[in-house]
Every structure is written in C-alpha cells, then in structure tokens.
C-alpha cells in the first residue's frame, strides 16, 4: 500500500481538489491511503473560533460562519447540483461544532481546541471523498479517530502504537483506495486529539508504519526538497535523494522540509518518503530513504533569521565549567529559549538562541547578575551542510561574522 498525503495548500480551493483527482488518475488509485489536511488556512480559521470562544463569545458565530462560507464556496464549484448529499454532511459537521460549543462545560483551552480545530480535516475529507466518488473513483472514507489512538495530552499527544496497530490491522484491507484525516487521533474516552500543528505528515508516517506501506508520498507545491529555501536564496537545486539521517540533520538545523517526528517511524521500517509536486506528479521529486547520503552532492543552506547571540564571561576570571553550564542550560530552558549553537572556552560561553517567546529581557537580567554579558539581537544563523569554500564565501559576502563553528560536514556562521 502507498500512503499519499495532501496538505492544506494542495486542497486550498476547488481546483486543488480537481488536481488531486488528476494526480490519482496519473499515478494509479488502487491500494492507496489518502491522508488529507484541512483546506488552505482552515486550521488558522478554526483556531480563531476557539480564541473567540475563550475571549469574546459574541464573535464565535461569525468565526464559524467564516469557515462555513469558505467551504460552501468550494462545494458550490465542485457540486453545482445543489441536491448532492455532501451539502447535508457538511452542514451536519457545522451543527456538531455549534452543538459542542453550546454544551461544553470544560474550561480547558487545549481540550476545547482539539474538539474544534479538527473539524477542518473532517470537512476537507468529507468534501474530497464526495468529489472522488462523483468523479468515478470509488473511495472508502475512514474516521482516523477510530485508527490512531493517543494519550489525553491535548494539542501535543503521544501515539499509543499498540492500540493504533491493532485498529489498523482490523480495519484496513489491501487493494482499496481509502481517505482519512491528517492531524487527528482520539484518546481512551474517544475525545478528539491533535498531533500538533503541521501534524498531518506525521499521520501519514504513523499509518505507513502500521500498514507496512511500500512508500509515503507528500504532495507539495514545490518540486521536492531543495538545497535552500527559495525565499532567501536566489539559486536553489532539487535534491534527488537524501538519507533519513540527512533529512533529520537538515530539519534539526531549521530546514522546514520534513518534520523529524515524521521521519522516525519511516526510518525504523525503512519506508521511503517521497516529496513530489502535485502540479507535476510524474516528475521524480525527492526520495528520502536508506543508503545514499545526498545526491546531487551540493551544499545545503539553512538560515534562521532574528536570532540572539549572547557571549557570557565569568566575572572573576574563573572557568565556566560543568556546574555553571548546567545552571545556564536550566535558565535557557526555563525561559523557553531554543538553543541553536553553543561554543565555549575556559572563561567564556557563547550561545545563539531563538527568542520565540520574547523572554530575553528577563533572562538577561538574571544572567547579568552572574556573568559579564554581551549580546546581539537580530542576527542570522546560517548553516551549511556539505560546505565548500565557495559556499562559505557566498554567505560571508559583506557581512560581519560574529561566530563560526566548523565540523566535518557542517559549518555554522552567526552574522549580522
Ligand atoms: N491542518 C493542520 C495544520 O494546519 C495539520 C496539517 O496540515 O499538517 O497545522
């Protein structure tokens, strides 16, 4: 069985849904398991519903109405015959949303979030399933909440692999075309849970693992995995093949290619992951798999903007060693600073961090009581995997390098 994942961008409008049908017509449609995300930016719109519910109840109705209008627009294009049963199914889902919000007694944000936000995926799969069947492609709709079982740590659950495996073994037959939701699962009380934003790739990997799938394909609006982010780099190259290890390394340094959580289950069973263009489904795209490290062998560039570089030195010329480094990491962790890079010498310690939650001032106040601190905000961290001198020069060009760290395969530069 092959698992295909279509993200929000691939089903953002009626043409996207039609294109999904075209992809299946090109690649074959038997023995395929479709995992679909919410359409376009629906998850953000569902988050707005939850926010309204907690901060301004009077705005809830309009927020739900916005989501409804968006989906009815797509339905209108795909099913101009207004009697199609899909309209009723979609309205039922909206009734469930309003019903839940009317009756809910839980004050817990994360619980309510998971019960509401997942309707994005339930809507998209209901619509895509109906359109596939209308297009003469018989397809079986599965509620993924009956397959993927998780704990109850809403918004960031852990998968119960044993129960999930059991459900998959009992629920799936080979040969068919199935469609199900990305991002969702359910807990022991059968409440909906979510796997974290961007979690649909992980859904595809979980199902592939339990199905012993032949491969997973993530259909995207780019030709595959590129050696640099086209938003920041003029010239980019498609990587034809990369190893699981390379993909995890790239993700670790900040490439937004594939989430490491997605790679782990696939790597364990050596299931290849393909990243392909939904506009050119016959193009080869990128294969992440076992063996060859990276082909073609080109430098890969990753940039993280708006980082903070801090250089700490001891106040009394004493060494910065295990105990003070231990305290430092605890402070960074407590202030939710994501550490990108560290470098230490006898009496100084440099660290480049991502100040996502904006708690730098607090941290600096504490650090200044213990160390001499010099810090630079708004710096960029560049990482080059498989670097060569030309690649390094292309980055340095006119910029001030504040820190450099070189390993065998990777170089990192903090510049401003
Ligand atoms: N719809 C969810 C999100 O936007 C999950 C996903 O698309 O991967 O985060």
XYZ file of C-alpha atoms and ligand atoms in Angstrom:
425
model
C 0.000 0.000 0.000
C 1.139 3.555 -0.711
C 0.276 6.442 1.590
C -0.329 9.826 -0.052
C -0.513 12.988 1.994
C -2.076 16.122 0.556
C -1.509 19.252 2.639
C -3.686 22.328 3.026
C -2.082 24.144 0.076
C -2.897 21.265 -2.286
C -6.625 21.402 -1.458
C -6.970 25.122 -0.854
C -9.710 25.538 -3.477
C -11.887 23.651 -5.942
C -9.064 23.448 -8.488
C -6.832 21.851 -5.875
C -9.423 19.124 -5.304
C -9.766 18.592 -9.055
C -5.991 18.388 -9.289
C -5.919 15.718 -6.567
C -8.163 13.610 -8.795
C -5.785 14.250 -11.692
C -2.830 13.096 -9.568
C -4.635 9.838 -8.740
C -5.522 9.343 -12.382
C -1.841 9.719 -13.259
C -0.281 7.613 -10.520
C -2.926 4.904 -10.128
C -5.627 4.740 -7.490
C -5.652 1.255 -6.037
C -4.024 0.278 -2.802
C -3.634 3.892 -1.775
C -4.296 5.514 1.551
C -5.025 9.240 1.280
C -4.286 11.481 4.249
C -5.711 14.970 3.804
C -5.169 18.197 5.753
C -7.659 20.973 6.312
C -8.274 23.115 3.219
C -5.991 26.135 2.795
C -5.774 28.132 6.014
C -8.755 26.453 7.685
C -6.797 25.377 10.768
C -5.969 29.026 11.487
C -9.641 29.901 10.990
C -10.658 27.136 13.408
C -8.141 28.450 15.912
C -9.887 31.823 15.601
C -13.163 30.092 16.562
C -11.552 28.667 19.701
C -9.969 32.015 20.571
C -13.311 33.750 20.168
C -14.941 31.124 22.405
C -12.462 31.913 25.188
C -12.142 35.657 24.775
C -15.290 37.021 23.154
C -18.295 34.699 22.907
C -20.180 37.195 20.758
C -17.604 36.681 17.983
C -17.952 32.881 17.840
C -20.899 32.806 15.466
C -19.146 34.949 12.874
C -15.911 32.979 13.179
C -17.782 29.709 12.490
C -19.662 31.419 9.682
C -16.365 32.399 8.020
C -15.249 28.758 7.928
C -18.654 27.680 6.643
C -18.697 30.268 3.885
C -15.240 29.250 2.680
C -16.239 25.572 2.433
C -19.609 26.319 0.843
C -17.756 28.322 -1.814
C -15.628 25.303 -2.711
C -18.655 22.980 -2.563
C -20.566 25.286 -4.905
C -17.851 24.914 -7.526
C -17.384 21.163 -7.130
C -21.077 20.265 -6.807
C -23.139 22.787 -8.772
C -26.078 20.352 -8.418
C -27.274 21.649 -5.055
C -29.071 18.423 -4.093
C -25.870 16.473 -3.645
C -25.839 14.698 -0.228
C -22.420 16.202 0.579
C -24.165 19.501 1.453
C -26.086 17.798 4.207
C -22.979 16.074 5.551
C -21.083 19.361 5.673
C -23.983 21.085 7.455
C -24.043 18.238 9.989
C -20.390 18.903 10.777
C -21.172 22.576 11.398
C -24.059 21.559 13.642
C -21.654 19.399 15.625
C -19.317 22.393 16.037
C -22.041 24.734 17.267
C -23.566 21.963 19.378
C -20.266 21.273 21.102
C -19.643 24.953 21.805
C -23.156 25.383 23.186
C -22.969 22.411 25.552
C -19.319 22.365 26.503
C -18.600 22.786 30.215
C -14.830 22.321 30.107
C -12.809 25.464 30.812
C -9.685 23.815 29.422
C -8.380 25.578 26.330
C -6.357 22.664 24.977
C -9.271 20.243 25.301
C -11.692 22.593 23.540
C -9.044 23.330 20.906
C -8.738 19.671 19.966
C -12.510 19.152 19.846
C -12.976 22.102 17.482
C -9.879 22.559 15.338
C -10.001 19.039 13.917
C -13.234 19.851 12.084
C -11.001 21.406 9.410
C -9.807 17.922 8.460
C -13.272 16.358 8.842
C -14.664 18.940 6.423
C -11.896 18.571 3.864
C -12.045 14.769 3.785
C -15.852 14.796 3.555
C -15.663 17.087 0.535
C -12.748 15.354 -1.190
C -14.311 11.925 -0.615
C -17.597 13.033 -2.177
C -15.778 14.555 -5.132
C -13.691 11.417 -5.727
C -16.819 9.278 -5.738
C -18.537 11.746 -8.043
C -15.501 11.560 -10.363
C -15.919 7.788 -10.682
C -13.147 6.932 -8.216
C -14.668 4.720 -5.521
C -13.111 5.579 -2.219
C -13.704 4.494 1.349
C -13.970 7.189 3.997
C -12.350 6.397 7.337
C -12.528 8.453 10.501
C -8.883 8.479 11.587
C -10.018 8.870 15.200
C -11.011 5.213 15.054
C -7.483 4.283 13.960
C -4.955 6.491 15.710
C -5.202 6.187 19.485
C -3.332 8.604 21.698
C -2.980 9.799 25.279
C -5.007 12.783 26.509
C -2.299 15.425 26.461
C -4.433 17.610 24.210
C -2.657 19.543 21.424
C 0.540 17.550 21.822
C -0.385 13.928 22.249
C 1.712 10.808 22.197
C 0.581 7.968 19.979
C -0.372 4.661 21.563
C 1.352 2.490 18.991
C -0.019 -0.847 20.178
C -3.649 0.225 20.092
C -3.133 2.030 16.791
C -1.515 -1.032 15.234
C -4.416 -3.186 16.408
C -7.001 -0.806 14.909
C -5.153 -0.635 11.602
C -4.815 -4.437 11.433
C -8.545 -4.857 11.963
C -9.794 -2.001 9.816
C -7.905 -1.980 6.544
C -7.999 -4.259 3.526
C -5.385 -4.263 0.810
C -6.249 -3.132 -2.696
C -8.703 -0.329 -1.934
C -8.492 3.447 -2.017
C -9.010 4.937 1.427
C -9.316 8.525 2.519
C -8.785 9.824 6.028
C -7.894 12.928 8.032
C -4.396 14.065 8.901
C -3.573 15.659 12.275
C -6.193 13.846 14.393
C -6.456 10.949 16.773
C -8.570 10.078 19.771
C -7.953 9.258 23.403
C -9.322 6.457 25.611
C -12.550 8.403 26.159
C -12.893 8.861 22.400
C -12.368 12.604 22.579
C -10.603 14.058 19.574
C -6.901 14.769 19.980
C -4.437 16.529 17.669
C -0.827 15.735 16.870
C 0.431 19.346 16.848
C 0.395 21.903 14.030
C 1.666 20.522 10.754
C 0.904 17.079 12.149
C -0.584 15.560 9.002
C 2.787 14.406 7.697
C 3.179 12.543 10.959
C -0.259 10.949 10.467
C 0.909 9.646 7.095
C 4.019 8.200 8.733
C 2.079 6.565 11.586
C -0.313 4.889 9.174
C 2.506 3.855 6.835
C 4.327 2.275 9.761
C 1.271 0.309 10.884
C 0.376 -0.694 7.322
C 3.944 -1.693 6.440
C 3.416 0.596 3.484
C 5.575 0.480 0.391
C 6.116 4.269 0.482
C 4.772 7.611 1.656
C 4.389 10.497 -0.776
C 3.933 14.054 0.425
C 2.410 16.084 -2.432
C 3.587 19.682 -2.317
C 3.604 22.924 -4.274
C 7.387 22.660 -4.706
C 9.256 20.127 -6.870
C 10.673 18.314 -3.821
C 13.280 19.036 -1.164
C 15.532 21.873 -2.286
C 19.070 22.614 -1.084
C 17.993 26.078 0.115
C 14.828 27.975 0.890
C 13.838 29.879 -2.287
C 12.503 32.725 -0.109
C 16.051 33.565 0.945
C 18.304 32.133 -1.769
C 18.262 33.016 -5.448
C 19.603 29.767 -6.805
C 18.252 26.521 -5.498
C 18.711 22.925 -6.569
C 16.444 19.934 -6.189
C 17.847 17.119 -4.088
C 17.003 13.832 -5.804
C 17.927 11.583 -2.909
C 18.728 12.101 0.730
C 19.135 9.656 3.586
C 16.848 9.670 6.637
C 19.829 10.851 8.633
C 20.448 13.767 6.281
C 16.780 14.762 6.387
C 16.841 14.703 10.202
C 20.025 16.771 10.248
C 18.515 19.331 7.865
C 15.375 19.559 9.982
C 17.467 19.903 13.139
C 19.284 22.922 11.761
C 15.984 24.551 10.875
C 15.094 23.468 7.340
C 11.330 23.340 7.186
C 11.420 20.347 4.866
C 10.135 17.414 6.813
C 9.330 17.140 10.475
C 11.708 14.765 12.304
C 8.725 13.129 14.017
C 7.570 12.057 10.561
C 10.902 10.501 9.714
C 11.330 8.373 12.814
C 8.628 5.748 12.156
C 9.533 5.585 8.481
C 13.211 5.152 9.161
C 12.508 2.323 11.599
C 10.837 0.274 8.875
C 12.892 1.714 6.032
C 9.812 3.004 4.252
C 10.857 5.511 1.589
C 9.394 9.005 1.784
C 8.862 10.884 -1.449
C 8.284 14.613 -1.687
C 6.699 15.439 -5.016
C 4.982 18.254 -6.856
C 1.217 17.917 -7.091
C 1.370 20.006 -10.252
C 3.853 17.689 -11.991
C 3.128 14.289 -10.488
C 5.306 12.476 -12.981
C 8.440 14.375 -12.034
C 10.654 12.331 -9.725
C 10.809 14.769 -6.781
C 12.931 13.812 -3.792
C 13.250 10.400 -2.188
C 14.249 10.169 1.450
C 15.441 6.678 2.180
C 18.181 4.340 3.161
C 21.612 4.461 1.614
C 22.966 7.319 -0.431
C 23.614 10.293 1.818
C 22.769 13.068 -0.575
C 22.514 13.332 -4.356
C 23.476 15.517 -6.034
C 26.289 16.354 -3.629
C 25.694 20.061 -3.248
C 25.950 22.324 -0.224
C 22.632 22.769 1.615
C 21.896 26.161 3.117
C 19.656 26.795 6.087
C 19.011 30.217 7.521
C 17.401 31.221 10.779
C 16.707 34.936 10.994
C 16.193 37.083 14.027
C 18.290 35.092 16.465
C 20.084 36.326 19.573
C 23.781 35.770 20.205
C 24.951 36.030 23.811
C 28.539 35.898 24.959
C 28.975 35.269 28.655
C 32.265 35.540 30.537
C 32.938 34.855 34.169
C 33.084 37.934 36.377
C 36.087 36.743 38.383
C 38.128 35.077 35.641
C 37.095 31.610 36.864
C 36.439 28.762 34.424
C 32.975 28.232 33.011
C 32.610 24.514 33.576
C 30.011 21.818 34.193
C 28.141 23.356 37.127
C 27.795 26.847 35.645
C 26.978 25.403 32.195
C 24.344 23.203 33.838
C 22.773 26.263 35.522
C 22.906 28.164 32.257
C 21.034 25.496 30.336
C 18.404 25.349 33.048
C 17.912 29.114 32.739
C 17.647 28.876 28.956
C 15.145 26.056 29.291
C 13.082 27.922 31.907
C 12.920 30.939 29.586
C 11.886 28.733 26.644
C 14.911 29.726 24.591
C 15.668 27.296 21.819
C 19.410 26.802 21.671
C 20.806 26.748 18.127
C 24.510 26.850 18.734
C 26.959 26.838 21.641
C 30.677 27.427 21.838
C 32.772 27.577 24.965
C 36.296 28.367 26.048
C 37.839 28.463 29.511
C 36.216 31.670 30.691
C 33.559 32.388 28.105
C 30.472 30.748 26.738
C 28.655 31.841 23.573
C 25.162 30.752 22.755
C 22.888 31.576 19.841
C 19.185 31.247 20.666
C 15.753 31.652 19.193
C 13.821 34.095 21.364
C 10.401 32.890 20.189
C 8.513 33.818 23.330
C 10.185 37.200 23.775
C 11.556 36.492 27.250
C 15.051 37.765 26.543
C 14.922 40.785 28.878
C 14.097 38.615 31.890
C 16.848 36.183 31.055
C 19.440 38.905 30.531
C 18.586 40.427 33.908
C 19.357 37.145 35.636
C 22.465 36.425 33.579
C 23.925 39.872 34.239
C 23.927 39.089 37.943
C 26.185 36.100 37.327
C 28.283 36.865 34.239
C 29.634 39.629 32.085
C 27.193 39.571 29.167
C 27.489 40.933 25.632
C 24.513 40.262 23.390
C 23.439 40.920 19.811
C 19.815 40.782 18.739
C 18.527 40.369 15.185
C 21.429 38.253 13.972
C 21.126 35.465 11.394
C 22.373 31.958 11.826
C 23.473 30.286 8.619
C 24.146 26.582 8.489
C 25.780 24.915 5.507
C 25.762 21.143 5.307
C 28.386 19.701 2.943
C 30.111 23.074 2.729
C 32.922 24.129 0.442
C 34.862 27.380 0.280
C 32.674 28.784 -2.474
C 29.548 28.171 -0.412
C 31.060 29.884 2.621
C 32.181 32.886 0.577
C 28.736 33.273 -0.927
C 27.367 33.783 2.576
C 30.080 35.939 4.060
C 29.998 38.449 1.266
C 29.992 41.843 3.008
C 28.525 40.585 6.270
C 30.123 40.653 9.673
C 30.709 37.154 11.031
C 30.262 37.172 14.801
C 30.853 33.489 15.399
C 31.861 30.491 13.341
C 31.717 26.819 14.161
C 33.031 24.179 11.824
C 32.508 20.428 11.926
C 33.353 17.814 9.334
C 30.092 18.150 7.406
C 28.540 21.282 8.798
C 29.593 24.866 9.253
C 27.548 27.434 11.137
C 28.003 31.173 10.948
C 26.325 33.809 13.050
C 26.286 37.015 11.004
C 24.822 40.475 11.075
N -4.168 21.229 9.410
C -3.123 21.123 10.378
C -2.278 22.379 10.360
O -2.515 23.256 9.544
C -2.268 19.919 10.191
C -1.505 19.861 8.900
O -1.940 20.418 7.915
O -0.438 19.239 8.859
O -1.402 22.501 11.174
